[in-house]
Structures are given as structure tokens and as C-alpha cells.
Amino acid sequence: MHIDLHTHTTASDGMLEPMQLVQKARECGVRVLSITDHDTMAAYEDLVDRDTGLRLIPGIEWSTRWQKLEIHIVGLNVRPENADLRDGIRQQQHSRMDRADRIAAKLEKLGVDTPLAGAERLAQNRHIGRPHFARHMVDCGFVRNESQAFDKYLSAGKAAYCRTEWAPMEQVIEWTHSAGGLAVLAHPAAYKLTRSKLTSLIAGFKAAGGDAMEVVSGRQTRDMTSTLANLCRKQGLLASCGSDYHRSAPGFAEPGGFETLPSACRPVWESGFGDRGSGLVR
Ligand code: AMP
Ligand code: MN
Ligand code: MN
Ligand code: MN
């Protein structure tokens, strides 16, 4: 695909600097790119006045809560300077830092060496996420690899998991709309929900004001794509797609490395990404 609307950089838990990601995306044939770091738009500060050679759609991936689950919502085509969005980012940052302290305390009790300093070093004083703790635990030899760190310690319900007071879904949708963007339910298949729970998540998202959902997220089966395309159409949502690229790794999609959206879906870009004034959506 030459349109990739979900990627990460070192501004959150990706491994490439913003300009390196842009370069990588171009090499992969991407012509329309959104960088959607977790709860931050700092990557765009690095790209101001840089010639990226592609169309960049300013975006963000919000962490949010729906019922007892942590759900991610991508905001696409948001104005980074919008005051409500900036307030939202500050609030999420606060929740993230508070959580980092609590995770670090638990890991320390479990015997991990200097978890907070380690994660901070890996995050280079930018956004700390669980992947930074996971990498530090690998570096210390506490676990064999990052997925073991998640499976044993960092995933929901595990020994070092800490519940986070992320803003509710309605709130992040409001921040996104206030900044002129579209709210997109990220990687619906990643939450591993039963079909009926997935249907109610998508309906709840739509009822909360959501605009679109990712029908294709990275590498996924054709069955999953057609399931998601059906749910998307039934709820009257627009369709989005993205690699969720963090770094090049076996089994994970490269930028643009995923199948095209089923033709029955209406893609977000056909709405002009919800641009106010285009008169195409909302
Ligand atoms: P956070 O934003 O700090 O809650 O961390 C969530 C991020 O951790 C996700 O965006 C993924 O990049 C990563 N992640 C989640 N689950 C796993 C897993 N099982 N193995 C490796 N990385 C994971
Ligand atoms: Mn991530
Ligand atoms: Mn996500
Ligand atoms: Mn993501």
C-alpha cells in the first residue's frame, strides 16, 4: 500500500528517528504517511521545515479506556497546535509518568536492577512506555526477550502490570475532533475479544463519536480483514489501514507492507481525512 496511516518513531516506542522513518517509508513506496506515536506528537517537531518527499498526515495514537480494557484510538489529520489536543497530551503524559513510577516500583521488588533509570535511558528522556521497561529487562538478562517481559510481567494482569487512568474514549475523541481530526479505532483485532465483545466495542466507539476503524492493521489474515470490513460497514464507519510499524522485525509489517482495503469499504482519505471545509464528512 502507498498509504500508511499508523507508524511509530523514537518519540514513543519506535526504533527509528522521525526522519529515518520517513526515509524508510519512502523506500517502501509509501506516499502518504501518518506518524502516530503513543500520546505524543513530538516527532512532528523534528520534521518542521524538512522536505519529507511524501504527504504527511499529522497523527497521534491515544491510549484510552473502554470498560476494563486499554484501547487505542488514532487521531488523524489533527492540528498539533490545537489547545485542547495539547491539554490532552499533557494529561496523558502525566498518566504515563505516574504509571512508569508504579511499574518501576513493582519491577524493583521483583528483582530488576534500576528499572526506572534503565527505561528512561532507553526512552532518551522521551515518552516512557512498557516496551522501554521490556528492553531494559532483556538488557539486564532478567528475561530472554521482550515478549517474555510482556507475557510474564507487563501485560494486563501480570506481576508488574499497573492500571492506568487513561482518558476515556469520549474524551480522546473530543480532543481529536477539537483539533480538526478524525478518530480511528486502532487494530481492533489486537484486543483478542470474542466476536460479540468486538461488535460491542465498535458500536460503543461509534456511539462515542468515532469516525473510522482500522480494517487492515499490519499483517493479518484475509478472514480477519473481511470480518473487520463487515463490522466497519455495518457501523457506518470509514476504513483506515496502517502497518503499526515500530521497527523491522520478522513477522511484522514494513511501512506500507499490508494488503489494500476491501473495495466495499470507504477509505478515510476519500473523506479528505475529515478536513473541515471539505464538506465531505461530519
Ligand atoms: P504502553 O503504550 O506503554 O502501554 O505500551 C504498549 C506498547 O507495547 C504497544 O504499543 C506495543 O508496541 C508494545 N507491546 C504490547 N504488547 C506487547 C507484547 N506482548 N510484546 C511486545 N510488545 C508489546
Ligand atoms: Mn507501541
Ligand atoms: Mn496500539
Ligand atoms: Mn501503534
PDB file of C-alpha atoms and ligand atoms in Angstrom:
ATOM      1  CA  MET A   1       0.000   0.000   0.000  1.00  0.00           C
ATOM      2  CA  HIS A   2       1.236   3.502  -0.689  1.00  0.00           C
ATOM      3  CA  ILE A   3      -0.870   4.889   2.168  1.00  0.00           C
ATOM      4  CA  ASP A   4       0.235   4.014   5.723  1.00  0.00           C
ATOM      5  CA  LEU A   5      -1.708   5.712   8.498  1.00  0.00           C
ATOM      6  CA  HIS A   6      -0.200   4.137  11.622  1.00  0.00           C
ATOM      7  CA  THR A   7       3.538   4.180  12.427  1.00  0.00           C
ATOM      8  CA  HIS A   8       5.878   4.903  15.356  1.00  0.00           C
ATOM      9  CA  THR A   9       9.198   6.660  15.923  1.00  0.00           C
ATOM     10  CA  THR A  10      11.639   7.185  18.799  1.00  0.00           C
ATOM     11  CA  ALA A  11       9.252   9.903  20.033  1.00  0.00           C
ATOM     12  CA  SER A  12       7.424   6.933  21.592  1.00  0.00           C
ATOM     13  CA  ASP A  13       8.368   3.256  21.309  1.00  0.00           C
ATOM     14  CA  GLY A  14       9.548   3.037  17.693  1.00  0.00           C
ATOM     15  CA  MET A  15      13.214   2.439  16.853  1.00  0.00           C
ATOM     16  CA  LEU A  16      13.704   4.978  14.039  1.00  0.00           C
ATOM     17  CA  GLU A  17      14.097   8.729  14.407  1.00  0.00           C
ATOM     18  CA  PRO A  18      11.306  10.630  12.623  1.00  0.00           C
ATOM     19  CA  MET A  19      13.382  11.465   9.534  1.00  0.00           C
ATOM     20  CA  GLN A  20      14.715   7.891   9.379  1.00  0.00           C
ATOM     21  CA  LEU A  21      11.145   6.596   9.456  1.00  0.00           C
ATOM     22  CA  VAL A  22      10.147   8.949   6.634  1.00  0.00           C
ATOM     23  CA  GLN A  23      13.125   7.707   4.607  1.00  0.00           C
ATOM     24  CA  LYS A  24      12.259   4.084   5.323  1.00  0.00           C
ATOM     25  CA  ALA A  25       8.613   4.659   4.361  1.00  0.00           C
ATOM     26  CA  ARG A  26       9.674   6.256   1.071  1.00  0.00           C
ATOM     27  CA  GLU A  27      11.961   3.324   0.306  1.00  0.00           C
ATOM     28  CA  CYS A  28       8.960   1.061   0.870  1.00  0.00           C
ATOM     29  CA  GLY A  29       6.895   3.059  -1.635  1.00  0.00           C
ATOM     30  CA  VAL A  30       4.730   4.916   0.880  1.00  0.00           C
ATOM     31  CA  ARG A  31       3.497   8.252  -0.457  1.00  0.00           C
ATOM     32  CA  VAL A  32       1.004   9.208   2.260  1.00  0.00           C
ATOM     33  CA  LEU A  33       2.218   8.660   5.814  1.00  0.00           C
ATOM     34  CA  SER A  34       0.918   9.312   9.291  1.00  0.00           C
ATOM     35  CA  ILE A  35       3.278   9.078  12.245  1.00  0.00           C
ATOM     36  CA  THR A  36       1.071   8.120  15.171  1.00  0.00           C
ATOM     37  CA  ASP A  37       3.220   7.912  18.285  1.00  0.00           C
ATOM     38  CA  HIS A  38       1.687   6.926  21.609  1.00  0.00           C
ATOM     39  CA  ASP A  39       0.197  10.014  23.280  1.00  0.00           C
ATOM     40  CA  THR A  40       2.668  12.436  21.686  1.00  0.00           C
ATOM     41  CA  MET A  41       3.213  14.414  18.504  1.00  0.00           C
ATOM     42  CA  ALA A  42       6.845  15.268  19.266  1.00  0.00           C
ATOM     43  CA  ALA A  43       8.010  13.578  16.039  1.00  0.00           C
ATOM     44  CA  TYR A  44       6.420  16.376  14.040  1.00  0.00           C
ATOM     45  CA  GLU A  45       8.615  18.943  15.795  1.00  0.00           C
ATOM     46  CA  ASP A  46      11.653  17.218  14.229  1.00  0.00           C
ATOM     47  CA  LEU A  47      10.055  17.415  10.795  1.00  0.00           C
ATOM     48  CA  VAL A  48       9.110  21.092  10.732  1.00  0.00           C
ATOM     49  CA  ASP A  49      10.541  22.705   7.583  1.00  0.00           C
ATOM     50  CA  ARG A  50      12.062  19.392   6.455  1.00  0.00           C
ATOM     51  CA  ASP A  51      11.414  18.140   2.972  1.00  0.00           C
ATOM     52  CA  THR A  52       9.892  14.720   3.617  1.00  0.00           C
ATOM     53  CA  GLY A  53       9.108  13.997  -0.031  1.00  0.00           C
ATOM     54  CA  LEU A  54       5.745  12.497   0.890  1.00  0.00           C
ATOM     55  CA  ARG A  55       2.381  13.681   2.138  1.00  0.00           C
ATOM     56  CA  LEU A  56       2.473  13.686   5.913  1.00  0.00           C
ATOM     57  CA  ILE A  57      -0.844  13.449   7.784  1.00  0.00           C
ATOM     58  CA  PRO A  58      -0.334  14.680  11.365  1.00  0.00           C
ATOM     59  CA  GLY A  59      -1.487  11.951  13.750  1.00  0.00           C
ATOM     60  CA  ILE A  60      -1.353  10.516  17.246  1.00  0.00           C
ATOM     61  CA  GLU A  61      -2.260   7.200  18.907  1.00  0.00           C
ATOM     62  CA  TRP A  62      -4.156   7.820  22.132  1.00  0.00           C
ATOM     63  CA  SER A  63      -4.208   5.297  24.945  1.00  0.00           C
ATOM     64  CA  THR A  64      -7.703   5.139  26.327  1.00  0.00           C
ATOM     65  CA  ARG A  65     -10.032   3.094  28.431  1.00  0.00           C
ATOM     66  CA  TRP A  66     -13.230   1.358  27.433  1.00  0.00           C
ATOM     67  CA  GLN A  67     -14.866  -0.684  30.134  1.00  0.00           C
ATOM     68  CA  LYS A  68     -11.959  -2.626  31.656  1.00  0.00           C
ATOM     69  CA  LEU A  69      -9.838  -2.658  28.503  1.00  0.00           C
ATOM     70  CA  GLU A  70      -6.989  -0.486  27.286  1.00  0.00           C
ATOM     71  CA  ILE A  71      -7.997   0.545  23.785  1.00  0.00           C
ATOM     72  CA  HIS A  72      -6.007   2.627  21.304  1.00  0.00           C
ATOM     73  CA  ILE A  73      -7.546   5.356  19.169  1.00  0.00           C
ATOM     74  CA  VAL A  74      -5.655   7.019  16.351  1.00  0.00           C
ATOM     75  CA  GLY A  75      -6.326  10.696  15.689  1.00  0.00           C
ATOM     76  CA  LEU A  76      -5.680  11.517  12.027  1.00  0.00           C
ATOM     77  CA  ASN A  77      -5.161  14.913  10.439  1.00  0.00           C
ATOM     78  CA  VAL A  78      -5.103  16.748  13.751  1.00  0.00           C
ATOM     79  CA  ARG A  79      -3.691  20.239  14.182  1.00  0.00           C
ATOM     80  CA  PRO A  80      -0.721  19.753  16.533  1.00  0.00           C
ATOM     81  CA  GLU A  81      -1.007  23.261  17.969  1.00  0.00           C
ATOM     82  CA  ASN A  82      -4.674  22.922  19.000  1.00  0.00           C
ATOM     83  CA  ALA A  83      -5.078  23.879  22.672  1.00  0.00           C
ATOM     84  CA  ASP A  84      -7.443  21.037  23.606  1.00  0.00           C
ATOM     85  CA  LEU A  85      -5.166  18.476  21.976  1.00  0.00           C
ATOM     86  CA  ARG A  86      -2.145  19.937  23.798  1.00  0.00           C
ATOM     87  CA  ASP A  87      -4.017  19.736  27.112  1.00  0.00           C
ATOM     88  CA  GLY A  88      -4.912  16.146  26.282  1.00  0.00           C
ATOM     89  CA  ILE A  89      -1.295  15.250  25.545  1.00  0.00           C
ATOM     90  CA  ARG A  90      -0.191  16.816  28.841  1.00  0.00           C
ATOM     91  CA  GLN A  91      -2.811  14.876  30.763  1.00  0.00           C
ATOM     92  CA  GLN A  92      -1.820  11.582  29.099  1.00  0.00           C
ATOM     93  CA  GLN A  93       1.857  12.321  29.774  1.00  0.00           C
ATOM     94  CA  HIS A  94       1.085  12.741  33.411  1.00  0.00           C
ATOM     95  CA  SER A  95      -0.753   9.394  33.495  1.00  0.00           C
ATOM     96  CA  ARG A  96       2.169   7.766  31.680  1.00  0.00           C
ATOM     97  CA  MET A  97       4.816   9.110  34.072  1.00  0.00           C
ATOM     98  CA  ASP A  98       2.749   8.173  37.088  1.00  0.00           C
ATOM     99  CA  ARG A  99       2.372   4.650  35.694  1.00  0.00           C
ATOM    100  CA  ALA A 100       6.113   4.423  34.947  1.00  0.00           C
ATOM    101  CA  ASP A 101       6.877   5.117  38.622  1.00  0.00           C
ATOM    102  CA  ARG A 102       4.470   2.404  39.742  1.00  0.00           C
ATOM    103  CA  ILE A 103       5.723  -0.164  37.200  1.00  0.00           C
ATOM    104  CA  ALA A 104       9.312   0.583  38.253  1.00  0.00           C
ATOM    105  CA  ALA A 105       8.454   0.042  41.925  1.00  0.00           C
ATOM    106  CA  LYS A 106       6.912  -3.341  41.149  1.00  0.00           C
ATOM    107  CA  LEU A 107       9.816  -4.417  38.937  1.00  0.00           C
ATOM    108  CA  GLU A 108      12.316  -3.398  41.580  1.00  0.00           C
ATOM    109  CA  LYS A 109      10.536  -5.609  44.116  1.00  0.00           C
ATOM    110  CA  LEU A 110      10.665  -8.430  41.597  1.00  0.00           C
ATOM    111  CA  GLY A 111      14.444  -8.028  41.395  1.00  0.00           C
ATOM    112  CA  VAL A 112      15.015  -5.920  38.279  1.00  0.00           C
ATOM    113  CA  ASP A 113      18.000  -3.566  38.591  1.00  0.00           C
ATOM    114  CA  THR A 114      17.258   0.193  38.434  1.00  0.00           C
ATOM    115  CA  PRO A 115      14.166  -0.181  36.243  1.00  0.00           C
ATOM    116  CA  LEU A 116      13.212   3.492  36.063  1.00  0.00           C
ATOM    117  CA  ALA A 117      16.687   4.746  35.191  1.00  0.00           C
ATOM    118  CA  GLY A 118      17.052   1.935  32.652  1.00  0.00           C
ATOM    119  CA  ALA A 119      13.759   2.665  30.932  1.00  0.00           C
ATOM    120  CA  GLU A 120      14.439   6.405  30.971  1.00  0.00           C
ATOM    121  CA  ARG A 121      17.818   5.866  29.350  1.00  0.00           C
ATOM    122  CA  LEU A 122      16.264   3.772  26.585  1.00  0.00           C
ATOM    123  CA  ALA A 123      13.480   6.296  26.082  1.00  0.00           C
ATOM    124  CA  GLN A 124      16.118   9.054  25.893  1.00  0.00           C
ATOM    125  CA  ASN A 125      14.021  11.257  28.139  1.00  0.00           C
ATOM    126  CA  ARG A 126      11.084  10.991  25.801  1.00  0.00           C
ATOM    127  CA  HIS A 127       7.899   9.064  26.360  1.00  0.00           C
ATOM    128  CA  ILE A 128       8.344   6.023  28.577  1.00  0.00           C
ATOM    129  CA  GLY A 129       6.308   3.038  27.540  1.00  0.00           C
ATOM    130  CA  ARG A 130       6.212  -0.558  28.645  1.00  0.00           C
ATOM    131  CA  PRO A 131       8.493  -1.535  25.716  1.00  0.00           C
ATOM    132  CA  HIS A 132      11.294   0.505  27.322  1.00  0.00           C
ATOM    133  CA  PHE A 133      10.945  -1.488  30.526  1.00  0.00           C
ATOM    134  CA  ALA A 134      10.858  -4.674  28.446  1.00  0.00           C
ATOM    135  CA  ARG A 135      14.092  -3.761  26.618  1.00  0.00           C
ATOM    136  CA  HIS A 136      15.795  -2.892  29.887  1.00  0.00           C
ATOM    137  CA  MET A 137      14.769  -6.267  31.340  1.00  0.00           C
ATOM    138  CA  VAL A 138      16.294  -8.002  28.303  1.00  0.00           C
ATOM    139  CA  ASP A 139      19.498  -5.928  28.630  1.00  0.00           C
ATOM    140  CA  CYS A 140      19.794  -6.971  32.300  1.00  0.00           C
ATOM    141  CA  GLY A 141      19.281 -10.611  31.430  1.00  0.00           C
ATOM    142  CA  PHE A 142      16.125 -10.697  33.557  1.00  0.00           C
ATOM    143  CA  VAL A 143      14.115 -12.131  30.635  1.00  0.00           C
ATOM    144  CA  ARG A 144      15.143 -13.718  27.331  1.00  0.00           C
ATOM    145  CA  ASN A 145      13.238 -11.353  25.077  1.00  0.00           C
ATOM    146  CA  GLU A 146      10.684  -8.564  25.058  1.00  0.00           C
ATOM    147  CA  SER A 147       7.700 -10.777  24.504  1.00  0.00           C
ATOM    148  CA  GLN A 148       8.662 -12.759  27.603  1.00  0.00           C
ATOM    149  CA  ALA A 149       8.819  -9.476  29.534  1.00  0.00           C
ATOM    150  CA  PHE A 150       5.244  -8.735  28.450  1.00  0.00           C
ATOM    151  CA  ASP A 151       3.912 -12.255  28.896  1.00  0.00           C
ATOM    152  CA  LYS A 152       5.325 -12.665  32.395  1.00  0.00           C
ATOM    153  CA  TYR A 153       5.347  -9.150  33.793  1.00  0.00           C
ATOM    154  CA  LEU A 154       3.988  -6.232  31.788  1.00  0.00           C
ATOM    155  CA  SER A 155       0.771  -7.383  30.122  1.00  0.00           C
ATOM    156  CA  ALA A 156      -2.618  -6.815  31.733  1.00  0.00           C
ATOM    157  CA  GLY A 157      -2.992  -8.844  34.909  1.00  0.00           C
ATOM    158  CA  LYS A 158       0.710  -9.818  35.123  1.00  0.00           C
ATOM    159  CA  ALA A 159       3.098  -9.204  38.048  1.00  0.00           C
ATOM    160  CA  ALA A 160       4.240  -5.683  37.146  1.00  0.00           C
ATOM    161  CA  TYR A 161       1.083  -4.515  35.396  1.00  0.00           C
ATOM    162  CA  CYS A 162      -0.324  -1.224  36.635  1.00  0.00           C
ATOM    163  CA  ARG A 163      -3.759   0.053  35.771  1.00  0.00           C
ATOM    164  CA  THR A 164      -3.542   3.492  34.196  1.00  0.00           C
ATOM    165  CA  GLU A 165      -6.091   6.272  34.337  1.00  0.00           C
ATOM    166  CA  TRP A 166      -6.069   6.929  30.618  1.00  0.00           C
ATOM    167  CA  ALA A 167      -8.688   9.392  29.443  1.00  0.00           C
ATOM    168  CA  PRO A 168     -11.986   7.759  28.489  1.00  0.00           C
ATOM    169  CA  MET A 169     -12.834   7.105  24.862  1.00  0.00           C
ATOM    170  CA  GLU A 170     -15.292  10.031  24.588  1.00  0.00           C
ATOM    171  CA  GLN A 171     -12.578  12.371  25.823  1.00  0.00           C
ATOM    172  CA  VAL A 172      -9.870  11.400  23.336  1.00  0.00           C
ATOM    173  CA  ILE A 173     -12.433  11.525  20.524  1.00  0.00           C
ATOM    174  CA  GLU A 174     -13.324  15.037  21.651  1.00  0.00           C
ATOM    175  CA  TRP A 175      -9.659  16.150  21.715  1.00  0.00           C
ATOM    176  CA  THR A 176      -9.245  14.706  18.224  1.00  0.00           C
ATOM    177  CA  HIS A 177     -12.316  16.452  16.832  1.00  0.00           C
ATOM    178  CA  SER A 178     -11.417  19.692  18.518  1.00  0.00           C
ATOM    179  CA  ALA A 179      -8.071  19.549  16.682  1.00  0.00           C
ATOM    180  CA  GLY A 180      -9.933  19.073  13.379  1.00  0.00           C
ATOM    181  CA  GLY A 181      -9.143  15.367  13.007  1.00  0.00           C
ATOM    182  CA  LEU A 182     -10.805  12.002  12.604  1.00  0.00           C
ATOM    183  CA  ALA A 183     -10.929   9.397  15.378  1.00  0.00           C
ATOM    184  CA  VAL A 184      -9.939   5.901  14.243  1.00  0.00           C
ATOM    185  CA  LEU A 185     -10.298   2.738  16.333  1.00  0.00           C
ATOM    186  CA  ALA A 186      -6.833   1.164  16.159  1.00  0.00           C
ATOM    187  CA  HIS A 187      -6.103  -2.517  15.441  1.00  0.00           C
ATOM    188  CA  PRO A 188      -9.496  -3.926  16.569  1.00  0.00           C
ATOM    189  CA  ALA A 189      -8.200  -7.494  16.271  1.00  0.00           C
ATOM    190  CA  ALA A 190      -5.339  -6.895  18.706  1.00  0.00           C
ATOM    191  CA  TYR A 191      -7.587  -6.846  21.772  1.00  0.00           C
ATOM    192  CA  LYS A 192      -8.361 -10.544  21.315  1.00  0.00           C
ATOM    193  CA  LEU A 193     -12.068 -10.103  22.005  1.00  0.00           C
ATOM    194  CA  THR A 194     -14.879 -12.537  21.330  1.00  0.00           C
ATOM    195  CA  ARG A 195     -16.949 -11.643  18.284  1.00  0.00           C
ATOM    196  CA  SER A 196     -19.780 -10.236  20.379  1.00  0.00           C
ATOM    197  CA  LYS A 197     -17.440  -8.154  22.546  1.00  0.00           C
ATOM    198  CA  LEU A 198     -15.675  -6.850  19.442  1.00  0.00           C
ATOM    199  CA  THR A 199     -19.020  -5.870  17.947  1.00  0.00           C
ATOM    200  CA  SER A 200     -19.961  -4.010  21.107  1.00  0.00           C
ATOM    201  CA  LEU A 201     -16.583  -2.235  21.227  1.00  0.00           C
ATOM    202  CA  ILE A 202     -17.054  -0.989  17.661  1.00  0.00           C
ATOM    203  CA  ALA A 203     -20.655   0.054  18.363  1.00  0.00           C
ATOM    204  CA  GLY A 204     -19.535   1.800  21.566  1.00  0.00           C
ATOM    205  CA  PHE A 205     -16.802   3.615  19.669  1.00  0.00           C
ATOM    206  CA  LYS A 206     -19.280   4.768  17.025  1.00  0.00           C
ATOM    207  CA  ALA A 207     -21.733   5.911  19.716  1.00  0.00           C
ATOM    208  CA  ALA A 208     -18.917   7.862  21.417  1.00  0.00           C
ATOM    209  CA  GLY A 209     -18.439   9.836  18.179  1.00  0.00           C
ATOM    210  CA  GLY A 210     -15.796   7.698  16.459  1.00  0.00           C
ATOM    211  CA  ASP A 211     -15.346   8.173  12.711  1.00  0.00           C
ATOM    212  CA  ALA A 212     -13.348   5.249  11.366  1.00  0.00           C
ATOM    213  CA  MET A 213     -11.659   1.961  12.212  1.00  0.00           C
ATOM    214  CA  GLU A 214      -8.561   0.156  11.008  1.00  0.00           C
ATOM    215  CA  VAL A 215      -9.823  -2.591   8.745  1.00  0.00           C
ATOM    216  CA  VAL A 216      -6.251  -3.576   7.909  1.00  0.00           C
ATOM    217  CA  SER A 217      -3.553  -3.409  10.599  1.00  0.00           C
ATOM    218  CA  GLY A 218      -0.186  -4.795   9.629  1.00  0.00           C
ATOM    219  CA  ARG A 219      -0.083  -8.438   8.673  1.00  0.00           C
ATOM    220  CA  GLN A 220      -3.429 -10.059   9.224  1.00  0.00           C
ATOM    221  CA  THR A 221      -5.391 -12.931   7.739  1.00  0.00           C
ATOM    222  CA  ARG A 222      -7.848 -12.424   4.904  1.00  0.00           C
ATOM    223  CA  ASP A 223     -10.567 -13.792   7.165  1.00  0.00           C
ATOM    224  CA  MET A 224      -9.866 -11.113   9.717  1.00  0.00           C
ATOM    225  CA  THR A 225      -9.886  -8.416   7.041  1.00  0.00           C
ATOM    226  CA  SER A 226     -13.272  -9.473   5.779  1.00  0.00           C
ATOM    227  CA  THR A 227     -14.671  -9.753   9.325  1.00  0.00           C
ATOM    228  CA  LEU A 228     -13.479  -6.232  10.107  1.00  0.00           C
ATOM    229  CA  ALA A 229     -14.678  -4.861   6.771  1.00  0.00           C
ATOM    230  CA  ASN A 230     -18.169  -6.180   7.510  1.00  0.00           C
ATOM    231  CA  LEU A 231     -18.240  -4.703  11.006  1.00  0.00           C
ATOM    232  CA  CYS A 232     -16.954  -1.411   9.629  1.00  0.00           C
ATOM    233  CA  ARG A 233     -19.682  -1.196   7.009  1.00  0.00           C
ATOM    234  CA  LYS A 234     -22.422  -2.232   9.424  1.00  0.00           C
ATOM    235  CA  GLN A 235     -21.475   0.562  11.812  1.00  0.00           C
ATOM    236  CA  GLY A 236     -21.205   3.118   9.024  1.00  0.00           C
ATOM    237  CA  LEU A 237     -17.568   3.857   9.842  1.00  0.00           C
ATOM    238  CA  LEU A 238     -14.861   4.933   7.418  1.00  0.00           C
ATOM    239  CA  ALA A 239     -11.984   2.498   6.926  1.00  0.00           C
ATOM    240  CA  SER A 240      -8.296   3.081   7.689  1.00  0.00           C
ATOM    241  CA  CYS A 241      -5.157   0.998   7.316  1.00  0.00           C
ATOM    242  CA  GLY A 242      -1.626   1.036   8.658  1.00  0.00           C
ATOM    243  CA  SER A 243       1.401  -1.096   9.415  1.00  0.00           C
ATOM    244  CA  ASP A 244       1.767  -0.112  13.111  1.00  0.00           C
ATOM    245  CA  TYR A 245       5.473  -0.167  12.235  1.00  0.00           C
ATOM    246  CA  HIS A 246       7.857   0.099  15.214  1.00  0.00           C
ATOM    247  CA  ARG A 247      10.977  -1.431  13.656  1.00  0.00           C
ATOM    248  CA  SER A 248      11.847  -4.022  11.038  1.00  0.00           C
ATOM    249  CA  ALA A 249      11.385  -7.477  12.537  1.00  0.00           C
ATOM    250  CA  PRO A 250      10.433 -10.918  11.239  1.00  0.00           C
ATOM    251  CA  GLY A 251       6.679 -11.424  11.267  1.00  0.00           C
ATOM    252  CA  PHE A 252       5.885  -7.704  11.428  1.00  0.00           C
ATOM    253  CA  ALA A 253       4.822  -5.435   8.576  1.00  0.00           C
ATOM    254  CA  GLU A 254       7.186  -2.953   6.978  1.00  0.00           C
ATOM    255  CA  PRO A 255       5.774   0.515   6.252  1.00  0.00           C
ATOM    256  CA  GLY A 256       3.070   0.059   3.626  1.00  0.00           C
ATOM    257  CA  GLY A 257       3.546  -3.718   3.907  1.00  0.00           C
ATOM    258  CA  PHE A 258      -0.083  -4.797   4.082  1.00  0.00           C
ATOM    259  CA  GLU A 259      -2.963  -5.624   1.778  1.00  0.00           C
ATOM    260  CA  THR A 260      -5.267  -2.997   0.272  1.00  0.00           C
ATOM    261  CA  LEU A 261      -8.634  -2.200   1.837  1.00  0.00           C
ATOM    262  CA  PRO A 262     -11.571  -4.264   0.542  1.00  0.00           C
ATOM    263  CA  SER A 263     -13.425  -2.296  -2.116  1.00  0.00           C
ATOM    264  CA  ALA A 264     -16.648  -2.388  -0.088  1.00  0.00           C
ATOM    265  CA  CYS A 265     -15.067  -0.049   2.478  1.00  0.00           C
ATOM    266  CA  ARG A 266     -14.976   3.723   2.213  1.00  0.00           C
ATOM    267  CA  PRO A 267     -11.389   4.791   2.959  1.00  0.00           C
ATOM    268  CA  VAL A 268     -10.680   7.711   5.308  1.00  0.00           C
ATOM    269  CA  TRP A 269      -8.697   9.518   2.635  1.00  0.00           C
ATOM    270  CA  GLU A 270     -11.770   9.743   0.407  1.00  0.00           C
ATOM    271  CA  SER A 271     -13.268  11.954   3.090  1.00  0.00           C
ATOM    272  CA  GLY A 272     -10.287  14.280   2.788  1.00  0.00           C
ATOM    273  CA  PHE A 273      -9.325  12.943   6.259  1.00  0.00           C
ATOM    274  CA  GLY A 274     -12.270  14.856   7.674  1.00  0.00           C
ATOM    275  CA  ASP A 275     -10.847  18.256   6.802  1.00  0.00           C
ATOM    276  CA  ARG A 276     -13.224  20.902   7.985  1.00  0.00           C
ATOM    277  CA  GLY A 277     -14.301  22.826   4.952  1.00  0.00           C
ATOM    278  CA  SER A 278     -14.029  19.939   2.540  1.00  0.00           C
ATOM    279  CA  GLY A 279     -17.684  19.281   3.359  1.00  0.00           C
ATOM    280  CA  LEU A 280     -17.256  15.558   2.843  1.00  0.00           C
ATOM    281  CA  VAL A 281     -17.719  14.201   6.330  1.00  0.00           C
ATOM    282  CA  ARG A 282     -19.489  15.193   9.549  1.00  0.00           C
TER     283      ARG A 282
HETATM  284  P1  AMP B   1       2.318   1.331  26.513  1.00  0.00           P
HETATM  285  O1  AMP B   1       1.987   2.373  25.477  1.00  0.00           O
HETATM  286  O2  AMP B   1       3.408   1.758  27.392  1.00  0.00           O
HETATM  287  O3  AMP B   1       1.107   0.843  27.261  1.00  0.00           O
HETATM  288  O4  AMP B   1       2.909   0.071  25.731  1.00  0.00           O
HETATM  289  C1  AMP B   1       2.162  -0.546  24.725  1.00  0.00           C
HETATM  290  C2  AMP B   1       3.088  -0.962  23.598  1.00  0.00           C
HETATM  291  O5  AMP B   1       3.800  -2.113  23.986  1.00  0.00           O
HETATM  292  C3  AMP B   1       2.362  -1.359  22.331  1.00  0.00           C
HETATM  293  O6  AMP B   1       2.123  -0.243  21.516  1.00  0.00           O
HETATM  294  C4  AMP B   1       3.361  -2.298  21.678  1.00  0.00           C
HETATM  295  O7  AMP B   1       4.307  -1.544  20.948  1.00  0.00           O
HETATM  296  C5  AMP B   1       4.063  -2.943  22.860  1.00  0.00           C
HETATM  297  N1  AMP B   1       3.544  -4.287  23.200  1.00  0.00           N
HETATM  298  C6  AMP B   1       2.322  -4.587  23.681  1.00  0.00           C
HETATM  299  N2  AMP B   1       2.217  -5.905  23.928  1.00  0.00           N
HETATM  300  C7  AMP B   1       3.390  -6.468  23.580  1.00  0.00           C
HETATM  301  C8  AMP B   1       3.918  -7.800  23.584  1.00  0.00           C
HETATM  302  N3  AMP B   1       3.187  -8.830  24.017  1.00  0.00           N
HETATM  303  N4  AMP B   1       5.178  -7.979  23.161  1.00  0.00           N
HETATM  304  C9  AMP B   1       5.920  -6.947  22.735  1.00  0.00           C
HETATM  305  N5  AMP B   1       5.492  -5.668  22.701  1.00  0.00           N
HETATM  306  C10 AMP B   1       4.243  -5.420  23.118  1.00  0.00           C
HETATM  307 MN    MN B   2       3.830   0.651  20.561  1.00  0.00          MN
HETATM  308 MN    MN B   3      -1.637   0.414  19.540  1.00  0.00          MN
HETATM  309 MN    MN B   4       0.607   1.731  17.289  1.00  0.00          MN
END
